[in-house]
Tab-separated table of C-alpha atoms and ligand atoms in Angstrom:
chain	number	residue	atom	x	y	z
A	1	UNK	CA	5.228	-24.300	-3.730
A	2	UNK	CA	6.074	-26.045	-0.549
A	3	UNK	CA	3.654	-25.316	2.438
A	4	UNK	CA	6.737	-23.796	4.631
A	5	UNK	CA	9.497	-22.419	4.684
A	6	UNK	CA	11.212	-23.610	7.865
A	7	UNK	CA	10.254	-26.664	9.582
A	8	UNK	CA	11.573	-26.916	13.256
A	9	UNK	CA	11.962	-30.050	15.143
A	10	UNK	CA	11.870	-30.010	18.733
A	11	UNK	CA	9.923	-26.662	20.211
A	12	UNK	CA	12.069	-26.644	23.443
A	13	UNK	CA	14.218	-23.911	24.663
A	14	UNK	CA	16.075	-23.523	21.403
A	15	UNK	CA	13.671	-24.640	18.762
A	16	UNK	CA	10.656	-22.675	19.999
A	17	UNK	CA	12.576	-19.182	20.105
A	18	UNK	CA	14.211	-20.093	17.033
A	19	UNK	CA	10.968	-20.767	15.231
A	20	UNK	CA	9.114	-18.187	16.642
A	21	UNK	CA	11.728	-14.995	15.661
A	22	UNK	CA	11.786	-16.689	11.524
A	23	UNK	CA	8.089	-16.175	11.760
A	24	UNK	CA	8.120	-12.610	12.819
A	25	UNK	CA	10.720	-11.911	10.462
A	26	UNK	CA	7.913	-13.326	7.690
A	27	UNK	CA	9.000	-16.921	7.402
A	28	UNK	CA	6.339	-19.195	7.379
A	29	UNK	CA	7.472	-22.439	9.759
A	30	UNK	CA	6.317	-25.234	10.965
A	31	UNK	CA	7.254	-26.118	14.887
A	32	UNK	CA	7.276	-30.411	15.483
A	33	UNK	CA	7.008	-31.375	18.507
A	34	UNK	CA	6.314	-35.148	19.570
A	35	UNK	CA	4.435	-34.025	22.985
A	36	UNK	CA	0.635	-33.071	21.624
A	37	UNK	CA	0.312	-30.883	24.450
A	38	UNK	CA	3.271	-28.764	23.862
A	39	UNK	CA	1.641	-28.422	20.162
A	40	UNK	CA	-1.728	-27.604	21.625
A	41	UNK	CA	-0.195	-24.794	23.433
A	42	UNK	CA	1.672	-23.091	20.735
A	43	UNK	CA	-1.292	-23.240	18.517
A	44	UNK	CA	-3.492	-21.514	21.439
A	45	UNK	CA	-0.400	-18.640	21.109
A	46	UNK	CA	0.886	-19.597	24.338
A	47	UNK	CA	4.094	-21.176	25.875
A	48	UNK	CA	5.128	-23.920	27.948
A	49	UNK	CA	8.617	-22.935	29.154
A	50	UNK	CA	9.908	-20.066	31.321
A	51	UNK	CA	11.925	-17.081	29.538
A	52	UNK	CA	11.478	-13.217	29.663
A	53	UNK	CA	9.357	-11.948	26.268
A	54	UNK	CA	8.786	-15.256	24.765
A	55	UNK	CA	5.036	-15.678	25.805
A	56	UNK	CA	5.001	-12.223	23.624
A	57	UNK	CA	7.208	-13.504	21.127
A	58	UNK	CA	5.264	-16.802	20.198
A	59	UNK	CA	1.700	-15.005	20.745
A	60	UNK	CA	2.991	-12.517	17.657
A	61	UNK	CA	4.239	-15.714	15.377
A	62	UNK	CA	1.110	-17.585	16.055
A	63	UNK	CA	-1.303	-14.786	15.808
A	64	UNK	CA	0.491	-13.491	12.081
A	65	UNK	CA	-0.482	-16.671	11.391
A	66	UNK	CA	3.033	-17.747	10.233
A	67	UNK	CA	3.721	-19.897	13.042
A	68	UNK	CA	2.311	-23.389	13.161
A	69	UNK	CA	3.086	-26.796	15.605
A	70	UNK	CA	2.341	-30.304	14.677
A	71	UNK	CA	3.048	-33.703	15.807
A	72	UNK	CA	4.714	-34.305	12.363
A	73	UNK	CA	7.535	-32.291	9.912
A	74	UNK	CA	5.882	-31.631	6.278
A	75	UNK	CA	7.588	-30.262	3.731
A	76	UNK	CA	10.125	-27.193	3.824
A	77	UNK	CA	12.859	-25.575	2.397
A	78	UNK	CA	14.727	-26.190	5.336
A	79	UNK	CA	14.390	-28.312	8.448
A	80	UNK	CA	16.085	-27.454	11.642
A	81	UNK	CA	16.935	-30.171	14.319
A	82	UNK	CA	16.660	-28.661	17.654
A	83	UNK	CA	16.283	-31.636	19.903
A	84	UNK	CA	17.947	-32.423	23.097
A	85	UNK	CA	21.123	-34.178	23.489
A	86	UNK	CA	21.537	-35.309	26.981
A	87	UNK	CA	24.315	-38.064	28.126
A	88	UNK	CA	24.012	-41.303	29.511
A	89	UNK	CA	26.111	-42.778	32.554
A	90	UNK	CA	27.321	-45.776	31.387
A	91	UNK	CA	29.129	-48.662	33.545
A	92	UNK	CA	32.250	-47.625	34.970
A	93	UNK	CA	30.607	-43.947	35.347
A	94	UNK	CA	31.727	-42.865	32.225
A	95	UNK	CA	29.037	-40.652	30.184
A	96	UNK	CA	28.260	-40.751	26.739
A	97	UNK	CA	26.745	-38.917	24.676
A	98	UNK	CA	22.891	-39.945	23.673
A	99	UNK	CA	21.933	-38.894	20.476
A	100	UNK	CA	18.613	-41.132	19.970
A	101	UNK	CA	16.747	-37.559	19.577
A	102	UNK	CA	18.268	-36.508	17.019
A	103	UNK	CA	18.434	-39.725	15.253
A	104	UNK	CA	14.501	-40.194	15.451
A	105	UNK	CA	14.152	-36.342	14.193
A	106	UNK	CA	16.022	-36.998	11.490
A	107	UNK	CA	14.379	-40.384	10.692
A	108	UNK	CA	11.272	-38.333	10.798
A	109	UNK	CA	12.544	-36.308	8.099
A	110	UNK	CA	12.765	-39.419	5.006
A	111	UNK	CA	8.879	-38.710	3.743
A	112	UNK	CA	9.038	-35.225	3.014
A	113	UNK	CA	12.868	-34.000	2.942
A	114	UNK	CA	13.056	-33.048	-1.326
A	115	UNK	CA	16.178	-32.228	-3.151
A	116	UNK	CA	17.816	-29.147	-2.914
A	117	UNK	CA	16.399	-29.148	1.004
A	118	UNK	CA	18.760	-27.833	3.772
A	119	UNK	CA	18.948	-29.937	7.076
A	120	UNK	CA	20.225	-27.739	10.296
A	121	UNK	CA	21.638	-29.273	13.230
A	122	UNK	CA	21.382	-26.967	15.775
A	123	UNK	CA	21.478	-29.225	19.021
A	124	UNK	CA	24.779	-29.173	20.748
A	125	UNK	CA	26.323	-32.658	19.742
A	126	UNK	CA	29.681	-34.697	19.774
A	127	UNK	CA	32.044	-34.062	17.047
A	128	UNK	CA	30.789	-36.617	13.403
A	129	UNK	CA	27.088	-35.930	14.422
A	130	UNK	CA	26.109	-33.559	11.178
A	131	UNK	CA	27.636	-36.349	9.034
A	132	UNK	CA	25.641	-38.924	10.422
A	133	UNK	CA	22.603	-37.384	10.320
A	134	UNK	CA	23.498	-37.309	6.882
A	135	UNK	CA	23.798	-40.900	7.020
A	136	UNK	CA	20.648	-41.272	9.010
A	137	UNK	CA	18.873	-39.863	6.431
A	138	UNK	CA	20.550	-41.204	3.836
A	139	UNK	CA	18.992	-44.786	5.163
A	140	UNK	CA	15.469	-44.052	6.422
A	141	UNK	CA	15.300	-42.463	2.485
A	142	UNK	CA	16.231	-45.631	1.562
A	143	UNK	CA	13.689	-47.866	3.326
A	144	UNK	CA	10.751	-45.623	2.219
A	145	UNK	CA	12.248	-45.899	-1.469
A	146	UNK	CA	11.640	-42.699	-2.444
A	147	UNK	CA	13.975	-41.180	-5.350
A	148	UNK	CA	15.622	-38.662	-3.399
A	149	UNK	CA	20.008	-38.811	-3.885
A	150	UNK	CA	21.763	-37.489	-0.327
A	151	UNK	CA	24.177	-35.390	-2.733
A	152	UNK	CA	20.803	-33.336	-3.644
A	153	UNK	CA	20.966	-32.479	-0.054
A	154	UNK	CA	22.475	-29.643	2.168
A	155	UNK	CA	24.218	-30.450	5.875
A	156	UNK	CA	24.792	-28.042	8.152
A	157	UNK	CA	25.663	-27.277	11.743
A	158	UNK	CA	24.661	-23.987	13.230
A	159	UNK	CA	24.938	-24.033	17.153
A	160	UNK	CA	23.415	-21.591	19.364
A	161	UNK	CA	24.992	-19.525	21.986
A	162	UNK	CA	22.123	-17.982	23.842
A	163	UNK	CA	22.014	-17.521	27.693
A	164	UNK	CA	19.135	-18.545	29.519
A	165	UNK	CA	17.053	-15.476	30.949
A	166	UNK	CA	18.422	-13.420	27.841
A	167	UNK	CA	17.491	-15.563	24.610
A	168	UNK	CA	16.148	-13.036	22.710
A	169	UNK	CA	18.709	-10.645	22.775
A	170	UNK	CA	21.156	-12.860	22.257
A	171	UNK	CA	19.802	-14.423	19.904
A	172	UNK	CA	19.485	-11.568	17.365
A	173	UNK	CA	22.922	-9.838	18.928
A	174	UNK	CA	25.428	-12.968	19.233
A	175	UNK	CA	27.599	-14.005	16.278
A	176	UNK	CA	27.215	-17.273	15.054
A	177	UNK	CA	29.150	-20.293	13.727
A	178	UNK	CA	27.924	-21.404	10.635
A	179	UNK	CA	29.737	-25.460	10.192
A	180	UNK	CA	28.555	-26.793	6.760
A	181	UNK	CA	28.973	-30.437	5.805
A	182	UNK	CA	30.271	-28.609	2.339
A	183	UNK	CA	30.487	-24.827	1.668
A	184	UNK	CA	27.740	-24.271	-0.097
A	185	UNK	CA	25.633	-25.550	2.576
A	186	UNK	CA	27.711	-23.792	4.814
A	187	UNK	CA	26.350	-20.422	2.815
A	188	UNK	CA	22.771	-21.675	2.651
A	189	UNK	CA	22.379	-21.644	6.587
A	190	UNK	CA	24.402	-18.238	6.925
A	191	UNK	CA	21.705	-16.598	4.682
A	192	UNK	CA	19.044	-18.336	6.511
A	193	UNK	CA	20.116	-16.924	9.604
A	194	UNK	CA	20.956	-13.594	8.601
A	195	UNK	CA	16.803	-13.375	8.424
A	196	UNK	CA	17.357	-12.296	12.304
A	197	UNK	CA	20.637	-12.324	13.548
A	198	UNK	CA	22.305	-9.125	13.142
A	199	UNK	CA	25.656	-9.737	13.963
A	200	UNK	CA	28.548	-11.620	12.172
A	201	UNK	CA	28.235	-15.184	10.978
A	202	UNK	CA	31.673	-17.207	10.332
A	203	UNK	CA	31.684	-20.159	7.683
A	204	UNK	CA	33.282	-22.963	8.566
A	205	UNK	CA	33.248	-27.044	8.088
A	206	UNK	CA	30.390	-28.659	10.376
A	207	UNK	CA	33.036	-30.705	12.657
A	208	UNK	CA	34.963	-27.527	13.529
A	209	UNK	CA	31.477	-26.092	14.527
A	210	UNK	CA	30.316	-28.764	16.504
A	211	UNK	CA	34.159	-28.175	18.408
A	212	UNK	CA	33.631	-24.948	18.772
A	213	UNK	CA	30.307	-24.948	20.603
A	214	UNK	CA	31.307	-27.983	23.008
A	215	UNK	CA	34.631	-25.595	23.523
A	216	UNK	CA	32.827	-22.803	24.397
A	217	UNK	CA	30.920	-24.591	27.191
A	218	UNK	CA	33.762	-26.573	28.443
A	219	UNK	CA	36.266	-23.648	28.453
A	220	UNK	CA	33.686	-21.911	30.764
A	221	UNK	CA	33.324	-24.952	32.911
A	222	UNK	CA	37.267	-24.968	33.219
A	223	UNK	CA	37.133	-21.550	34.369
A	224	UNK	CA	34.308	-21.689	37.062
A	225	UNK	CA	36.078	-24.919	38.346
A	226	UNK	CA	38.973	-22.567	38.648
A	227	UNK	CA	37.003	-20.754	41.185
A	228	UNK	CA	35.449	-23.410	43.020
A	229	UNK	CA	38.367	-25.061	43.382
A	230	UNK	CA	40.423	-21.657	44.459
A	231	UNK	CA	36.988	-21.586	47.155
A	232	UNK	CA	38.290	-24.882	48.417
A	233	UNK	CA	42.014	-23.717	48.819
A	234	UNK	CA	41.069	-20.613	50.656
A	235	UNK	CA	38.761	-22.172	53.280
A	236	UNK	CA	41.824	-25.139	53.902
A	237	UNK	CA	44.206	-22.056	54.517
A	238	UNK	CA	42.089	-19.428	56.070
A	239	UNK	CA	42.147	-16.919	53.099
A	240	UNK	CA	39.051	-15.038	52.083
A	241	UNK	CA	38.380	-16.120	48.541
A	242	UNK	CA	35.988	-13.252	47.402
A	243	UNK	CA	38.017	-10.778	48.482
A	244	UNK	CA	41.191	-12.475	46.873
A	245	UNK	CA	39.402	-12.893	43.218
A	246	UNK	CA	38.482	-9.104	43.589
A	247	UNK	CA	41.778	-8.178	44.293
A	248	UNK	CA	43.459	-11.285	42.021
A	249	UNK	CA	41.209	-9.621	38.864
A	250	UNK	CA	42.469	-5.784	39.355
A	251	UNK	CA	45.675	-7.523	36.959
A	252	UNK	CA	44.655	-6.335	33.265
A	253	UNK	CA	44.951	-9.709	31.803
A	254	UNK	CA	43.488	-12.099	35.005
A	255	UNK	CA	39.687	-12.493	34.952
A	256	UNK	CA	38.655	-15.397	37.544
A	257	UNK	CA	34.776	-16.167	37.646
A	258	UNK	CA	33.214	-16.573	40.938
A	259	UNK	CA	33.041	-19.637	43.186
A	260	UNK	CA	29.251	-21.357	43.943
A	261	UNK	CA	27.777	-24.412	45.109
A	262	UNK	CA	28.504	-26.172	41.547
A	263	UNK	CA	27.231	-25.788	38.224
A	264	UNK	CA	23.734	-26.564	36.707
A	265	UNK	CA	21.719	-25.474	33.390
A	266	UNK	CA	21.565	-28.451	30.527
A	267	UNK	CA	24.632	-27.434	28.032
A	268	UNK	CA	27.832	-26.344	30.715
A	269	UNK	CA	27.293	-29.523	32.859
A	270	UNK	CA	26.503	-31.890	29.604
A	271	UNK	CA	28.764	-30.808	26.752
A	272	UNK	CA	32.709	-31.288	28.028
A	273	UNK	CA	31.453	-34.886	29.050
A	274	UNK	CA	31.169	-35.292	25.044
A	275	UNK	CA	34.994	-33.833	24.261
A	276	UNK	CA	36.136	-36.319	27.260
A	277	UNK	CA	33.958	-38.879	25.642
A	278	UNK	CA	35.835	-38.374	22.176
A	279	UNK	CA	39.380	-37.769	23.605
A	280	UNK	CA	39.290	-39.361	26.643
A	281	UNK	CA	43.211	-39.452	27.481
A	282	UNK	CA	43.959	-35.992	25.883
A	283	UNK	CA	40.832	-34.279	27.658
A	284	UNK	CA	42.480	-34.415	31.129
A	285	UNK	CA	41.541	-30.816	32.232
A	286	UNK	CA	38.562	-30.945	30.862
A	287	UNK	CA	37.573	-34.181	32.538
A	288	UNK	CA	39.183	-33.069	35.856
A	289	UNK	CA	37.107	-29.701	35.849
A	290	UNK	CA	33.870	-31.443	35.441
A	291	UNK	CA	34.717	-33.482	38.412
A	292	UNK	CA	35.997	-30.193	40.406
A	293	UNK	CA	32.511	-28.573	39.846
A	294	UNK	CA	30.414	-31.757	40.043
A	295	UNK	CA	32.059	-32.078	44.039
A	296	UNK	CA	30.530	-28.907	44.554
A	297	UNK	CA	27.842	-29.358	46.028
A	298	UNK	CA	28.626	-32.299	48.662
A	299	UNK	CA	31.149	-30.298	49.562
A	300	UNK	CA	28.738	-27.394	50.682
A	301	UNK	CA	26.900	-30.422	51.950
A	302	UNK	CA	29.563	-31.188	54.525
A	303	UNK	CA	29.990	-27.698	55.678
A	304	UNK	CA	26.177	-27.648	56.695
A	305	UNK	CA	26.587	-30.357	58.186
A	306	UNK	CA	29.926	-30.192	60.262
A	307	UNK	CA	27.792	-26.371	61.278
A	308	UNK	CA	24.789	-27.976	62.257
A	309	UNK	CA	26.682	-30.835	64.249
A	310	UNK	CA	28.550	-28.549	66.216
A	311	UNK	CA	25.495	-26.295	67.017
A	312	UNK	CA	23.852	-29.671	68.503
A	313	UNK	CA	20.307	-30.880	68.874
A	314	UNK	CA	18.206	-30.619	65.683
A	315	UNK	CA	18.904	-27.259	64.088
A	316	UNK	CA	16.370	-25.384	61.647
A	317	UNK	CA	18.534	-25.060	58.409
A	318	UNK	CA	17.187	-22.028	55.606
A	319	UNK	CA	18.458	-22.519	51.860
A	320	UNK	CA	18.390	-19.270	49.856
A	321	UNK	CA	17.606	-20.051	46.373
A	322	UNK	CA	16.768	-23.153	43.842
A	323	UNK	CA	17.659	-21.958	40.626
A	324	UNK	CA	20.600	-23.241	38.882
A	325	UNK	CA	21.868	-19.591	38.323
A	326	UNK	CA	20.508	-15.897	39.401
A	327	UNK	CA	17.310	-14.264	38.790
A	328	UNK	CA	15.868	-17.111	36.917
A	329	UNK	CA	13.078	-19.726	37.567
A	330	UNK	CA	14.603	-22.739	36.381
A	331	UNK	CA	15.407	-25.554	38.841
A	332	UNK	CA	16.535	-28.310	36.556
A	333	UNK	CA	19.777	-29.977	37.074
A	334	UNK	CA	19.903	-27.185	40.016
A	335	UNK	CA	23.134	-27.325	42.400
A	336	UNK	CA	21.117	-25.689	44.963
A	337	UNK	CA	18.612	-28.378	44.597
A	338	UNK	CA	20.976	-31.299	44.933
A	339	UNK	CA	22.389	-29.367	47.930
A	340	UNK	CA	18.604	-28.896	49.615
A	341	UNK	CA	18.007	-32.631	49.045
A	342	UNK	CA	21.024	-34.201	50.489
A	343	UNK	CA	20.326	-32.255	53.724
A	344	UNK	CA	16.603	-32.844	53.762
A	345	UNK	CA	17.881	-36.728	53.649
A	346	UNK	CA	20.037	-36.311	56.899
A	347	UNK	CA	16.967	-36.906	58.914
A	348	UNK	CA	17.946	-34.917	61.847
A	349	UNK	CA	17.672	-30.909	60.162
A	350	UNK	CA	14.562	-29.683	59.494
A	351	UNK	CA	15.401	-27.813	56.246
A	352	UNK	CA	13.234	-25.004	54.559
A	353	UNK	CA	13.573	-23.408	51.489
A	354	UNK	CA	13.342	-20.044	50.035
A	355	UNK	CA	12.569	-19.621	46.390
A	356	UNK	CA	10.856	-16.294	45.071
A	357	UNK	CA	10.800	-16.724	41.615
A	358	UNK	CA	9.020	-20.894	42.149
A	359	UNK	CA	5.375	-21.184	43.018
A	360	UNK	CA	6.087	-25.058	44.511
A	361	UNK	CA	8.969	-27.127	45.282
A	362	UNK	CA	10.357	-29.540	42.841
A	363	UNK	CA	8.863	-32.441	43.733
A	364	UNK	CA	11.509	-34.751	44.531
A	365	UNK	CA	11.773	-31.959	47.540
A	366	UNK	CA	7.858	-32.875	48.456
A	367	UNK	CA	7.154	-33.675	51.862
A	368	UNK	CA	10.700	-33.227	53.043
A	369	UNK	CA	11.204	-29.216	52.982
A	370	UNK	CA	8.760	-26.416	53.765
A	371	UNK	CA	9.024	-23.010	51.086
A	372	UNK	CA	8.820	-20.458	53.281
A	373	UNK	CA	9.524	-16.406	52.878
A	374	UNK	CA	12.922	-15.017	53.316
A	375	UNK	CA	11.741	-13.213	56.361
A	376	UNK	CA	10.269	-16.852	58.402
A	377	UNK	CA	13.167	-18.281	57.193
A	378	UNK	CA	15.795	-16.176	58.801
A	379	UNK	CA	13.099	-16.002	62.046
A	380	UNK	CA	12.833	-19.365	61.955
A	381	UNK	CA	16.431	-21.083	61.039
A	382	UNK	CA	19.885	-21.383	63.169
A	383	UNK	CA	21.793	-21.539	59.798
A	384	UNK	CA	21.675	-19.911	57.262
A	385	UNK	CA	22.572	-21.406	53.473
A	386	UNK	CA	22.944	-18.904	50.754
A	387	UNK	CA	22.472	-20.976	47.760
A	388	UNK	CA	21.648	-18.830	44.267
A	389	UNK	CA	22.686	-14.882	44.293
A	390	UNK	CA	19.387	-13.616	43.678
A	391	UNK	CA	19.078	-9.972	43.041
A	392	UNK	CA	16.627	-10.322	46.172
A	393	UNK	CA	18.741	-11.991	48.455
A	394	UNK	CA	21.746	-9.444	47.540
A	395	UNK	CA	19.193	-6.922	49.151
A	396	UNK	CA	18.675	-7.995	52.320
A	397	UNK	CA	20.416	-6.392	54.956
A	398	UNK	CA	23.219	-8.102	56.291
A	399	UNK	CA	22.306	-6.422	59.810
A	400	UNK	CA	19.343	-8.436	59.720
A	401	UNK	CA	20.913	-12.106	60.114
A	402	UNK	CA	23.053	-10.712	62.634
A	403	UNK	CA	23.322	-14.149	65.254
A	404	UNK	CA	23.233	-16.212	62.691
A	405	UNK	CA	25.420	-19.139	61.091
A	406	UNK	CA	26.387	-18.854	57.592
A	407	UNK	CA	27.569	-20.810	55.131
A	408	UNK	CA	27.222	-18.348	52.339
A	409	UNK	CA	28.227	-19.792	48.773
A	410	UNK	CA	28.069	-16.903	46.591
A	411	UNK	CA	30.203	-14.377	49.020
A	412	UNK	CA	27.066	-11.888	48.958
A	413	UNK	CA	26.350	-11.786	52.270
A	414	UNK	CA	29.847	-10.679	53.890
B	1	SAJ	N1	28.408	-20.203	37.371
B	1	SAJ	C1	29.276	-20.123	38.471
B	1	SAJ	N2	30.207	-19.133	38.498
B	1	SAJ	C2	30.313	-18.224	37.492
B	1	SAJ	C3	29.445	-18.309	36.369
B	1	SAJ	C4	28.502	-19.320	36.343
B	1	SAJ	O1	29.211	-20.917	39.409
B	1	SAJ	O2	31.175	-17.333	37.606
B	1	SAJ	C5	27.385	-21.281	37.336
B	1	SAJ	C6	25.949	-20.747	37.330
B	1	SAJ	O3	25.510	-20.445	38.614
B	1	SAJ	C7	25.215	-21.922	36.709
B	1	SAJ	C8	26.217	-22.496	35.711
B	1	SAJ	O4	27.487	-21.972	36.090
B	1	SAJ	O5	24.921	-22.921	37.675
B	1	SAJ	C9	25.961	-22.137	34.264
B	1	SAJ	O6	25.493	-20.807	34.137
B	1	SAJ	P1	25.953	-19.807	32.964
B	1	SAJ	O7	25.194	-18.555	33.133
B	1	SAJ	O8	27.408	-19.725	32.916
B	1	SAJ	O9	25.549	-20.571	31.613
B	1	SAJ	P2	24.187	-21.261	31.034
B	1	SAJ	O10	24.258	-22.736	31.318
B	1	SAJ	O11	22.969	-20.548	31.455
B	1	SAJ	O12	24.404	-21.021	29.446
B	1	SAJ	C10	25.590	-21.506	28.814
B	1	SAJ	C11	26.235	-20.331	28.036
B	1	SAJ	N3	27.577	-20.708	27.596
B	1	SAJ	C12	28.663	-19.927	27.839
B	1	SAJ	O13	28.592	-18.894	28.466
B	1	SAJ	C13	29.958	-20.390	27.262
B	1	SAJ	C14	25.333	-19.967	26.845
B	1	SAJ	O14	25.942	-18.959	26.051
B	1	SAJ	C15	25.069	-21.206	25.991
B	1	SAJ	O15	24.215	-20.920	24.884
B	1	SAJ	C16	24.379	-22.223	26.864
B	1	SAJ	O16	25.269	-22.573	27.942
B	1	SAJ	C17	24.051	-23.442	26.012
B	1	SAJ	O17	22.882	-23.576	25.589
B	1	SAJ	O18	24.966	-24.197	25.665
């Protein structure tokens, strides 16, 4: 009998959820990780990213003694690739996709994937990626010359639709695409999910799942660049965009999504660069909203900046909020944060920062922006910069910035 049921590679923000709920739910998994310290931490029961209930989550799997981390997969029923799958700007400034993660996890795999074994892709990846991890495999089995036929094999893809700041609800609650390289391993992952998700899971072939997961993500980004562009029309022609949207969204079959100062996170920013990298003359809108969203933030750039010029002398500038989206801590690939940084580089503004749910400043921000309290902040600044609409910041009394300039990009403080 094999020592595990489920081995996970990568223990990030899909993998380490992922492998913690199968172990709860009695599995017995392994978690890989190449980074020793994020194994350490696991094994001490604790966690080493931000995201409500999962310190109590992984705690529970580690302590029932069914959750494990190494350095290194061993053998398993099943191995689940849950690496990340950024892109890479390439000359020209076109992006494509980078998939050495997933190529090196699956490389990993050759000394102790056995036949009959089940291999999940679960990172989000350009259309053909299940099949060559298949051929990945296929060759690093090769070079260690062990007697194990691909056809013995199961290849699936199984993406995953949680949001940020609600994982573990959605990961139980949200249906789920199950893409296999052939049915029956199709079926194989379905079951293996249906060990926790409780909602319906649709069979499919694995390139029409990979589609659908880079579709989900782009059609979103097509629809908030729908917004930010609307936001760009409005303040050309004097029209008040949140009030228009509310009023626009009253018809029963129009639902626009709000206007900000761009969009961050890893997957909604990342994954239509991969369906323009693929298609690139078909995937016009898709390209075109990318660009829409990515202008974002210089945009809200200017408008600080035209503000503080026409104030004169060396205004005190206050950003609201870091995040990349509301109510959470996470500051990577942050709109707000690009904003904050391309003002702190003007020279002339002093610039703080207000951040509740951070402890410290990222640290490309070090030296160049105080993080102050909403209250010195609005004492303190001339403008006013509502970045993130954080439940806090939706509280505070618009009486209370009465005097001030605004340049408000989440209409919350009308
Ligand atoms: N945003 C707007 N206006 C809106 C909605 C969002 O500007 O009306 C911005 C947010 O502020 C943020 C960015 O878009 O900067 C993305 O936020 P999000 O909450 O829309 O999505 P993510 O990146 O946290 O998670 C997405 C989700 N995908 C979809 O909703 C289609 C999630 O279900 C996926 O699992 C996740 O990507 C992923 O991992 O791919």
């Amino acid at each position: 009998m094999k020592n595990h049921d489920i081995c996970v590679l990568g223990l990030g923000y899909i993998g380490l959820p992922t492998c913690s709920i199968f172990a709860t739910k009695g599995k017995r998994v392994l978690g890989v990780d190449v980074l020793q310290q994020v194994v350490d931490t696991i094994n001490g029961g604790g966690i080493h990213i931000e995201e409500p209930d999962l310190d109590i989550l992984v705690k529970a799997a580690v302590q029932s003694g069914n959750l494990r981390a190494a350095t290194k997969p061993q053998s398993a029923g099943t191995f689940i690739i849950a690496v990340p799958t950024p892109f890479i700007v390439c000359e020209g400034k076109s992006k494509k996709p980078d998939l050495s993660f997933v190529e090196m996890a699956t490389r990993s795999l050759a000394p102790v994937v056995e036949a009959g074994d089940l291999v999940i892709l679960e990172s989000t990846s350009p259309v053909g990626t299940t099949e060559r991890v298949r051929e990945w495999l296929g060759d690093e089995i090769k070079k260690t010359g062990r007697d194990v036929s691909l056809d013995s094999l199961f290849f699936a893809h199984c993406p995953e639709r949680i949001l940020p700041g609600q994982m573990l609800k959605e990961l139980v609650s949200n249906d789920r695409i199950s893409g296999g390289f052939t049915p029956e391993a199709a079926c194989r992952a379905k079951v293996l999910y249906q060990t926790f998700c409780t909602a319906e899971i649709f069979l499919t072939d694995a390139r029409t799942a990979e589609m659908a997961k880079l579709t989900e993500n782009a059609f979103r980004d097509v629809n908030i660049a729908f917004a930010n562009e609307l936001s760009l029309i409005c303040e050309r022609i004097g029209v008040d965009v949140w009030e228009l949207i509310r009023l626009a969204n009253r018809h029963p079959r129009v639902k626009i999504l709000q206007p900000g100062p761009g969009v961050g996170g890893h997957c909604i920013a990342v994954d239509p660069w991969f369906i323009v990298d693929a298609a690139p003359e078909e995937a016009r809108l898709v390209r075109t909203a990318r660009e829409v969203n990515d202008g974002k933030p210089h945009h809200v750039v200017d408008q600080v900046k035209a503000l503080a010029k026409a104030l004169g002398g060396e205004p005190t500038i206050a950003c609201f909020g870091l995040a990349f989206k509301p109510d959470v801590d996470d500051i990577r690939e942050s709109p707000a944060v690009e904003v904050v940084n391309a003002l702190a580089q003007c020279g002339n503004l002093k610039i703080l920062a207000v951040e509740p749910h951070v402890r410290a400043l990222p640290k490309r921000l070090h030296g160049k922006v105080s993080l102050v309290s909403g209250d010195e902040a609005i004492a303190a600044a001339d403008i006013l910069v509502l970045l993130v609409d954080h439940k806090v910041f939706k509280a505070i009394p618009v009486a209370k910035l009465a005097g001030k300039r605004i340049v408000d990009t989440r209409g919350i403080w009308r």
